[in-house]
GROMACS .gro file of C-alpha atoms in nm:
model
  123
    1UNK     CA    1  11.306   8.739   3.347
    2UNK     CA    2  11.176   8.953   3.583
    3UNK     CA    3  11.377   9.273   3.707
    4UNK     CA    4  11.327   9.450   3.997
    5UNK     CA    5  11.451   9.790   3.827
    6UNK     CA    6  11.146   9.767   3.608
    7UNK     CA    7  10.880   9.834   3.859
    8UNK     CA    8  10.872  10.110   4.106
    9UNK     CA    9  10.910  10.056   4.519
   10UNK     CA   10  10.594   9.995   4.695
   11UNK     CA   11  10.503  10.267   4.924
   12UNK     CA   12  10.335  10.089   5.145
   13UNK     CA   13  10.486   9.842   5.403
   14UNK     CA   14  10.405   9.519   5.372
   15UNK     CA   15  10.507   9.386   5.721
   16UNK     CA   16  10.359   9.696   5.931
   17UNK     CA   17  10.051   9.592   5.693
   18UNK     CA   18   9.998   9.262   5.803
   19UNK     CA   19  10.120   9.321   6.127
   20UNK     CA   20   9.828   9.577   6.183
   21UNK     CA   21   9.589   9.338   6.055
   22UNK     CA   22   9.679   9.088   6.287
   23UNK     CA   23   9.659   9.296   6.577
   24UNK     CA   24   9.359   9.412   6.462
   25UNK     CA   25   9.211   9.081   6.581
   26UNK     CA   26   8.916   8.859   6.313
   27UNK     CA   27   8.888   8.523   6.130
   28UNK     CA   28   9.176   8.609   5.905
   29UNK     CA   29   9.423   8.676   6.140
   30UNK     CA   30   9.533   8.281   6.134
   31UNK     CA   31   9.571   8.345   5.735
   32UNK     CA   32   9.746   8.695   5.787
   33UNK     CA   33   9.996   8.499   6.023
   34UNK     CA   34  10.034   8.252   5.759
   35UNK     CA   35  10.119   8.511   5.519
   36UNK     CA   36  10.390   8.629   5.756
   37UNK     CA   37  10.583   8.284   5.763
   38UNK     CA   38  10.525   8.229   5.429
   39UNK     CA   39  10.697   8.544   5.327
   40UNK     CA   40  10.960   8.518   5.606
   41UNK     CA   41  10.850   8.891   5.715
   42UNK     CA   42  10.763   8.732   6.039
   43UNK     CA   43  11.169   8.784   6.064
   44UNK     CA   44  11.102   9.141   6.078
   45UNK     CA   45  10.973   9.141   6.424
   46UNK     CA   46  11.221   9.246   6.733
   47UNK     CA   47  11.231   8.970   6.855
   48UNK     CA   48  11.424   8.804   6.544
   49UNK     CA   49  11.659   9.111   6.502
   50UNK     CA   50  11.992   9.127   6.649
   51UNK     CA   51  12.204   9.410   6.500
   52UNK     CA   52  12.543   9.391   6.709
   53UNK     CA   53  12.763   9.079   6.809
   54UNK     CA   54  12.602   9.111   7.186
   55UNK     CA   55  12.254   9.139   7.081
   56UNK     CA   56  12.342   8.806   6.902
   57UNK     CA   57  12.484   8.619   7.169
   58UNK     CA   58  12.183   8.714   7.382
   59UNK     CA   59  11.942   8.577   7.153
   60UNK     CA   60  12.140   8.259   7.123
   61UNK     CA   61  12.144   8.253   7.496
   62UNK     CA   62  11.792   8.328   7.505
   63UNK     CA   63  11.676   8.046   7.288
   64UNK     CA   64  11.881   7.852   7.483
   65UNK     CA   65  11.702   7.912   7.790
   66UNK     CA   66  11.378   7.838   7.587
   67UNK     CA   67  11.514   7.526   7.490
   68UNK     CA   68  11.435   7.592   7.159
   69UNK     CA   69  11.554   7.315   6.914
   70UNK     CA   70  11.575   7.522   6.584
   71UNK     CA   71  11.726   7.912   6.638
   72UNK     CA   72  11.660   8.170   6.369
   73UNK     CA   73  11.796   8.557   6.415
   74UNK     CA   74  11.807   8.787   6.147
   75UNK     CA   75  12.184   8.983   6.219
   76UNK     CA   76  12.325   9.267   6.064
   77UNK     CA   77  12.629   9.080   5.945
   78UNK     CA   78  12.722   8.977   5.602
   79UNK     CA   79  12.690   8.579   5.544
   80UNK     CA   80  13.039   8.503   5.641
   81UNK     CA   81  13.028   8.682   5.909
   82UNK     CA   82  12.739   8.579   6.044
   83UNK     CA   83  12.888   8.215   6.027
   84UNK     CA   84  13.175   8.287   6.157
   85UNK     CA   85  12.963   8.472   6.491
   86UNK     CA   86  12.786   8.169   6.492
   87UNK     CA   87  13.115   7.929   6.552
   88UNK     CA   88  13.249   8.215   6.830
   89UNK     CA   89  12.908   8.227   7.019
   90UNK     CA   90  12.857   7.845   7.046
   91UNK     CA   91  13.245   7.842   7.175
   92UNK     CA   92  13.154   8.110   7.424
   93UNK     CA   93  12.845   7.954   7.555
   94UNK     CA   94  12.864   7.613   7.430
   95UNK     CA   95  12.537   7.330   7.326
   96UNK     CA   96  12.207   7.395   7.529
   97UNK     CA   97  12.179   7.061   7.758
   98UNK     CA   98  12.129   6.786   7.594
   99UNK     CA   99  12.225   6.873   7.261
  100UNK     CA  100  12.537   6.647   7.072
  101UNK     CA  101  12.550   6.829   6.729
  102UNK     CA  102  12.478   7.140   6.548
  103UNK     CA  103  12.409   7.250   6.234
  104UNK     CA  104  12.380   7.625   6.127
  105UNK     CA  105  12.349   7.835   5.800
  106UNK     CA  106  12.306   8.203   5.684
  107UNK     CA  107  12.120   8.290   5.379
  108UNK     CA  108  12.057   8.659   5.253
  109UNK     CA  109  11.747   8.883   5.378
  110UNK     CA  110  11.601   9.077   5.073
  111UNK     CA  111  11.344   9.254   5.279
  112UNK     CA  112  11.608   9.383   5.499
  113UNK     CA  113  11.955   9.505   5.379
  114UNK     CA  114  12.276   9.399   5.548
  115UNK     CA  115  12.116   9.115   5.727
  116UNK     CA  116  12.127   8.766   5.721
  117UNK     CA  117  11.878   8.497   5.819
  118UNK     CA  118  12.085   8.311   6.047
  119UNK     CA  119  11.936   7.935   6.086
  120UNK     CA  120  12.070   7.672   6.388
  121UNK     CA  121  11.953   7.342   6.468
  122UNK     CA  122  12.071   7.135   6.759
  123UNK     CA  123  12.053   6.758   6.799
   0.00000   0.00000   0.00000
């Protein structure tokens, strides 16, 4: 079984790693972005981060306004919590148009502590 305590931290950051490299422009920036999503790092970004209740919300509302069928926020909230935001934000603001149902979960964040992947699907 492997254990984390038996190898030491990495020094270098993965995301800001990948991130560079991707900025940085060439024929493996398609695979570097892969590498992102496939390691959910891509989470990392600002964009994805909300660290407060209102920053929350606003993304919510934001995706919203982008009609975006499938939310995903990374919160600094436990995984109750973050469920329990979840139920107060959509009775605050409601379904984006056209939307009947929703369906949400949190799951933990191991590359960032104290957050939550928050995941929210409208149909």
């Amino acid at each position: 079984e492997w254990n984390r305590g038996d190898y030491p931290q990495a020094t270098t950051n993965y995301y800001s790693t990948l991130t560079n490299k991707i900025t940085a422009g060439g024929t493996k920036t398609p695979a570097y972005q892969q590498i992102l999503k496939d390691t959910k790092l891509n989470y990392l970004g600002n964009e994805y981060i909300a660290n407060n209740y209102n920053e929350f919300k606003n993304k919510m509302q934001q995706r919203y306004n982008e009609k975006s069928p499938k939310i995903e926020i990374l919160y600094k909230q436990s995984m109750d919590g973050a469920l329990q935001d979840v139920k107060k934000v959509i009775g605050e603001i409601g379904y984006p148009q056209g939307a009947n149902r929703v369906s949400y979960k949190a799951e933990p964040y191991n590359a960032k502590e104290g957050y939550s992947l928050v995941t929210i699907t409208f149909m």
